[in-house]
């Protein structure tokens, strides 16, 4: 059964599921845009010499994205621990 169909399966869209999917898409798009902006600033010079990324730029982008996800995961875990313990955030 589709994520968007209700229990009756009559092809009508469940508005709550649609709103959740739209919110998730916004969050993923925001995350992507923040990664692109941050890693582009750190790894790509302001003046382009070549049309493609060179090896150093590509490695920098790979590391930057990996670190971004690692930090994002660590912060999320810490926030969950704090909220579970009733600590102020």
mmCIF file with all atom_site columns, C-alpha atoms in Angstrom:
data_model
loop_
_atom_site.group_PDB
_atom_site.id
_atom_site.type_symbol
_atom_site.label_atom_id
_atom_site.label_alt_id
_atom_site.label_comp_id
_atom_site.label_asym_id
_atom_site.label_entity_id
_atom_site.label_seq_id
_atom_site.pdbx_PDB_ins_code
_atom_site.Cartn_x
_atom_site.Cartn_y
_atom_site.Cartn_z
_atom_site.occupancy
_atom_site.B_iso_or_equiv
_atom_site.pdbx_formal_charge
_atom_site.auth_seq_id
_atom_site.auth_comp_id
_atom_site.auth_asym_id
_atom_site.auth_atom_id
_atom_site.pdbx_PDB_model_num
ATOM 1  C CA . UNK A 1 1  ? 0.000  0.000  0.000   1.00 0.00 ? 1  UNK A CA 1
ATOM 2  C CA . UNK A 1 2  ? 1.247  3.459  -0.836  1.00 0.00 ? 2  UNK A CA 1
ATOM 3  C CA . UNK A 1 3  ? 2.457  5.775  1.907   1.00 0.00 ? 3  UNK A CA 1
ATOM 4  C CA . UNK A 1 4  ? -0.025 8.383  0.675   1.00 0.00 ? 4  UNK A CA 1
ATOM 5  C CA . UNK A 1 5  ? -3.161 6.214  0.633   1.00 0.00 ? 5  UNK A CA 1
ATOM 6  C CA . UNK A 1 6  ? -5.489 5.890  3.586   1.00 0.00 ? 6  UNK A CA 1
ATOM 7  C CA . UNK A 1 7  ? -6.504 2.569  5.163   1.00 0.00 ? 7  UNK A CA 1
ATOM 8  C CA . UNK A 1 8  ? -9.412 2.091  2.737   1.00 0.00 ? 8  UNK A CA 1
ATOM 9  C CA . UNK A 1 9  ? -6.944 2.160  -0.145  1.00 0.00 ? 9  UNK A CA 1
ATOM 10 C CA . UNK A 1 10 ? -9.255 4.232  -2.334  1.00 0.00 ? 10 UNK A CA 1
ATOM 11 C CA . UNK A 1 11 ? -6.446 6.236  -3.954  1.00 0.00 ? 11 UNK A CA 1
ATOM 12 C CA . UNK A 1 12 ? -7.251 9.393  -1.984  1.00 0.00 ? 12 UNK A CA 1
ATOM 13 C CA . UNK A 1 13 ? -4.273 11.176 -0.530  1.00 0.00 ? 13 UNK A CA 1
ATOM 14 C CA . UNK A 1 14 ? -3.976 11.283 3.229   1.00 0.00 ? 14 UNK A CA 1
ATOM 15 C CA . UNK A 1 15 ? -3.254 14.965 3.850   1.00 0.00 ? 15 UNK A CA 1
ATOM 16 C CA . UNK A 1 16 ? -1.340 14.333 7.063   1.00 0.00 ? 16 UNK A CA 1
ATOM 17 C CA . UNK A 1 17 ? 1.057  11.955 5.312   1.00 0.00 ? 17 UNK A CA 1
ATOM 18 C CA . UNK A 1 18 ? 1.450  14.428 2.466   1.00 0.00 ? 18 UNK A CA 1
ATOM 19 C CA . UNK A 1 19 ? 2.292  17.240 4.911   1.00 0.00 ? 19 UNK A CA 1
ATOM 20 C CA . UNK A 1 20 ? 4.855  15.020 6.671   1.00 0.00 ? 20 UNK A CA 1
ATOM 21 C CA . UNK A 1 21 ? 6.450  14.099 3.331   1.00 0.00 ? 21 UNK A CA 1
ATOM 22 C CA . UNK A 1 22 ? 6.623  17.769 2.318   1.00 0.00 ? 22 UNK A CA 1
ATOM 23 C CA . UNK A 1 23 ? 8.215  18.692 5.658   1.00 0.00 ? 23 UNK A CA 1
ATOM 24 C CA . UNK A 1 24 ? 10.777 15.907 5.293   1.00 0.00 ? 24 UNK A CA 1
ATOM 25 C CA . UNK A 1 25 ? 11.591 17.052 1.751   1.00 0.00 ? 25 UNK A CA 1
ATOM 26 C CA . UNK A 1 26 ? 12.115 20.605 3.037   1.00 0.00 ? 26 UNK A CA 1
ATOM 27 C CA . UNK A 1 27 ? 14.433 19.345 5.781   1.00 0.00 ? 27 UNK A CA 1
ATOM 28 C CA . UNK A 1 28 ? 16.484 17.256 3.337   1.00 0.00 ? 28 UNK A CA 1
ATOM 29 C CA . UNK A 1 29 ? 16.685 20.160 0.877   1.00 0.00 ? 29 UNK A CA 1
ATOM 30 C CA . UNK A 1 30 ? 17.803 22.502 3.666   1.00 0.00 ? 30 UNK A CA 1
ATOM 31 C CA . UNK A 1 31 ? 20.471 20.027 4.797   1.00 0.00 ? 31 UNK A CA 1
ATOM 32 C CA . UNK A 1 32 ? 21.727 19.624 1.226   1.00 0.00 ? 32 UNK A CA 1
ATOM 33 C CA . UNK A 1 33 ? 21.882 23.401 0.695   1.00 0.00 ? 33 UNK A CA 1
ATOM 34 C CA . UNK A 1 34 ? 23.777 23.943 3.962   1.00 0.00 ? 34 UNK A CA 1
ATOM 35 C CA . UNK A 1 35 ? 26.296 21.229 3.030   1.00 0.00 ? 35 UNK A CA 1
ATOM 36 C CA . UNK A 1 36 ? 26.814 22.664 -0.451  1.00 0.00 ? 36 UNK A CA 1
ATOM 37 C CA . UNK A 1 37 ? 27.244 26.194 0.876   1.00 0.00 ? 37 UNK A CA 1
ATOM 38 C CA . UNK A 1 38 ? 29.610 25.259 3.694   1.00 0.00 ? 38 UNK A CA 1
ATOM 39 C CA . UNK A 1 39 ? 31.774 22.836 1.727   1.00 0.00 ? 39 UNK A CA 1
ATOM 40 C CA . UNK A 1 40 ? 31.893 25.069 -1.355  1.00 0.00 ? 40 UNK A CA 1
ATOM 41 C CA . UNK A 1 41 ? 33.190 27.952 0.775   1.00 0.00 ? 41 UNK A CA 1
ATOM 42 C CA . UNK A 1 42 ? 35.855 25.761 2.371   1.00 0.00 ? 42 UNK A CA 1
ATOM 43 C CA . UNK A 1 43 ? 37.021 23.749 -0.634  1.00 0.00 ? 43 UNK A CA 1
ATOM 44 C CA . UNK A 1 44 ? 36.507 25.679 -3.861  1.00 0.00 ? 44 UNK A CA 1
ATOM 45 C CA . UNK A 1 45 ? 38.542 28.818 -4.630  1.00 0.00 ? 45 UNK A CA 1
ATOM 46 C CA . UNK A 1 46 ? 36.645 31.953 -5.606  1.00 0.00 ? 46 UNK A CA 1
ATOM 47 C CA . UNK A 1 47 ? 38.259 31.986 -9.049  1.00 0.00 ? 47 UNK A CA 1
ATOM 48 C CA . UNK A 1 48 ? 37.748 28.839 -11.096 1.00 0.00 ? 48 UNK A CA 1
ATOM 49 C CA . UNK A 1 49 ? 40.804 27.631 -12.976 1.00 0.00 ? 49 UNK A CA 1
ATOM 50 C CA . UNK A 1 50 ? 39.346 24.408 -14.385 1.00 0.00 ? 50 UNK A CA 1
ATOM 51 C CA . UNK A 1 51 ? 35.862 23.327 -15.374 1.00 0.00 ? 51 UNK A CA 1
ATOM 52 C CA . UNK A 1 52 ? 36.021 20.238 -13.154 1.00 0.00 ? 52 UNK A CA 1
ATOM 53 C CA . UNK A 1 53 ? 37.129 19.719 -9.581  1.00 0.00 ? 53 UNK A CA 1
ATOM 54 C CA . UNK A 1 54 ? 40.791 18.892 -9.216  1.00 0.00 ? 54 UNK A CA 1
ATOM 55 C CA . UNK A 1 55 ? 41.888 16.053 -6.942  1.00 0.00 ? 55 UNK A CA 1
ATOM 56 C CA . UNK A 1 56 ? 42.520 18.303 -3.928  1.00 0.00 ? 56 UNK A CA 1
ATOM 57 C CA . UNK A 1 57 ? 39.111 19.964 -4.226  1.00 0.00 ? 57 UNK A CA 1
ATOM 58 C CA . UNK A 1 58 ? 37.345 16.617 -4.635  1.00 0.00 ? 58 UNK A CA 1
ATOM 59 C CA . UNK A 1 59 ? 39.087 15.168 -1.560  1.00 0.00 ? 59 UNK A CA 1
ATOM 60 C CA . UNK A 1 60 ? 38.259 18.313 0.424   1.00 0.00 ? 60 UNK A CA 1
ATOM 61 C CA . UNK A 1 61 ? 34.577 18.077 -0.579  1.00 0.00 ? 61 UNK A CA 1
ATOM 62 C CA . UNK A 1 62 ? 34.454 14.367 0.367   1.00 0.00 ? 62 UNK A CA 1
ATOM 63 C CA . UNK A 1 63 ? 35.965 15.055 3.785   1.00 0.00 ? 63 UNK A CA 1
ATOM 64 C CA . UNK A 1 64 ? 33.805 18.109 4.373   1.00 0.00 ? 64 UNK A CA 1
ATOM 65 C CA . UNK A 1 65 ? 30.581 16.227 3.628   1.00 0.00 ? 65 UNK A CA 1
ATOM 66 C CA . UNK A 1 66 ? 31.654 13.286 5.813   1.00 0.00 ? 66 UNK A CA 1
ATOM 67 C CA . UNK A 1 67 ? 32.490 15.626 8.709   1.00 0.00 ? 67 UNK A CA 1
ATOM 68 C CA . UNK A 1 68 ? 29.221 17.516 8.256   1.00 0.00 ? 68 UNK A CA 1
ATOM 69 C CA . UNK A 1 69 ? 27.211 14.291 8.596   1.00 0.00 ? 69 UNK A CA 1
ATOM 70 C CA . UNK A 1 70 ? 29.351 13.077 11.515  1.00 0.00 ? 70 UNK A CA 1
ATOM 71 C CA . UNK A 1 71 ? 28.836 16.315 13.448  1.00 0.00 ? 71 UNK A CA 1
ATOM 72 C CA . UNK A 1 72 ? 25.138 16.407 12.551  1.00 0.00 ? 72 UNK A CA 1
ATOM 73 C CA . UNK A 1 73 ? 24.736 12.862 13.893  1.00 0.00 ? 73 UNK A CA 1
ATOM 74 C CA . UNK A 1 74 ? 26.665 13.666 17.095  1.00 0.00 ? 74 UNK A CA 1
ATOM 75 C CA . UNK A 1 75 ? 24.604 16.791 17.756  1.00 0.00 ? 75 UNK A CA 1
ATOM 76 C CA . UNK A 1 76 ? 21.361 14.880 17.141  1.00 0.00 ? 76 UNK A CA 1
ATOM 77 C CA . UNK A 1 77 ? 22.414 12.129 19.541  1.00 0.00 ? 77 UNK A CA 1
ATOM 78 C CA . UNK A 1 78 ? 23.399 14.651 22.218  1.00 0.00 ? 78 UNK A CA 1
ATOM 79 C CA . UNK A 1 79 ? 20.101 16.541 21.843  1.00 0.00 ? 79 UNK A CA 1
ATOM 80 C CA . UNK A 1 80 ? 18.162 13.276 22.200  1.00 0.00 ? 80 UNK A CA 1
ATOM 81 C CA . UNK A 1 81 ? 20.099 12.419 25.354  1.00 0.00 ? 81 UNK A CA 1
ATOM 82 C CA . UNK A 1 82 ? 19.462 15.869 26.798  1.00 0.00 ? 82 UNK A CA 1
ATOM 83 C CA . UNK A 1 83 ? 15.751 15.791 26.032  1.00 0.00 ? 83 UNK A CA 1
ATOM 84 C CA . UNK A 1 84 ? 15.454 12.259 27.437  1.00 0.00 ? 84 UNK A CA 1
ATOM 85 C CA . UNK A 1 85 ? 17.133 13.324 30.663  1.00 0.00 ? 85 UNK A CA 1
ATOM 86 C CA . UNK A 1 86 ? 14.926 16.400 30.935  1.00 0.00 ? 86 UNK A CA 1
ATOM 87 C CA . UNK A 1 87 ? 17.877 18.774 30.639  1.00 0.00 ? 87 UNK A CA 1
ATOM 88 C CA . UNK A 1 88 ? 17.352 22.222 29.127  1.00 0.00 ? 88 UNK A CA 1
ATOM 89 C CA . UNK A 1 89 ? 18.668 22.604 25.615  1.00 0.00 ? 89 UNK A CA 1
#
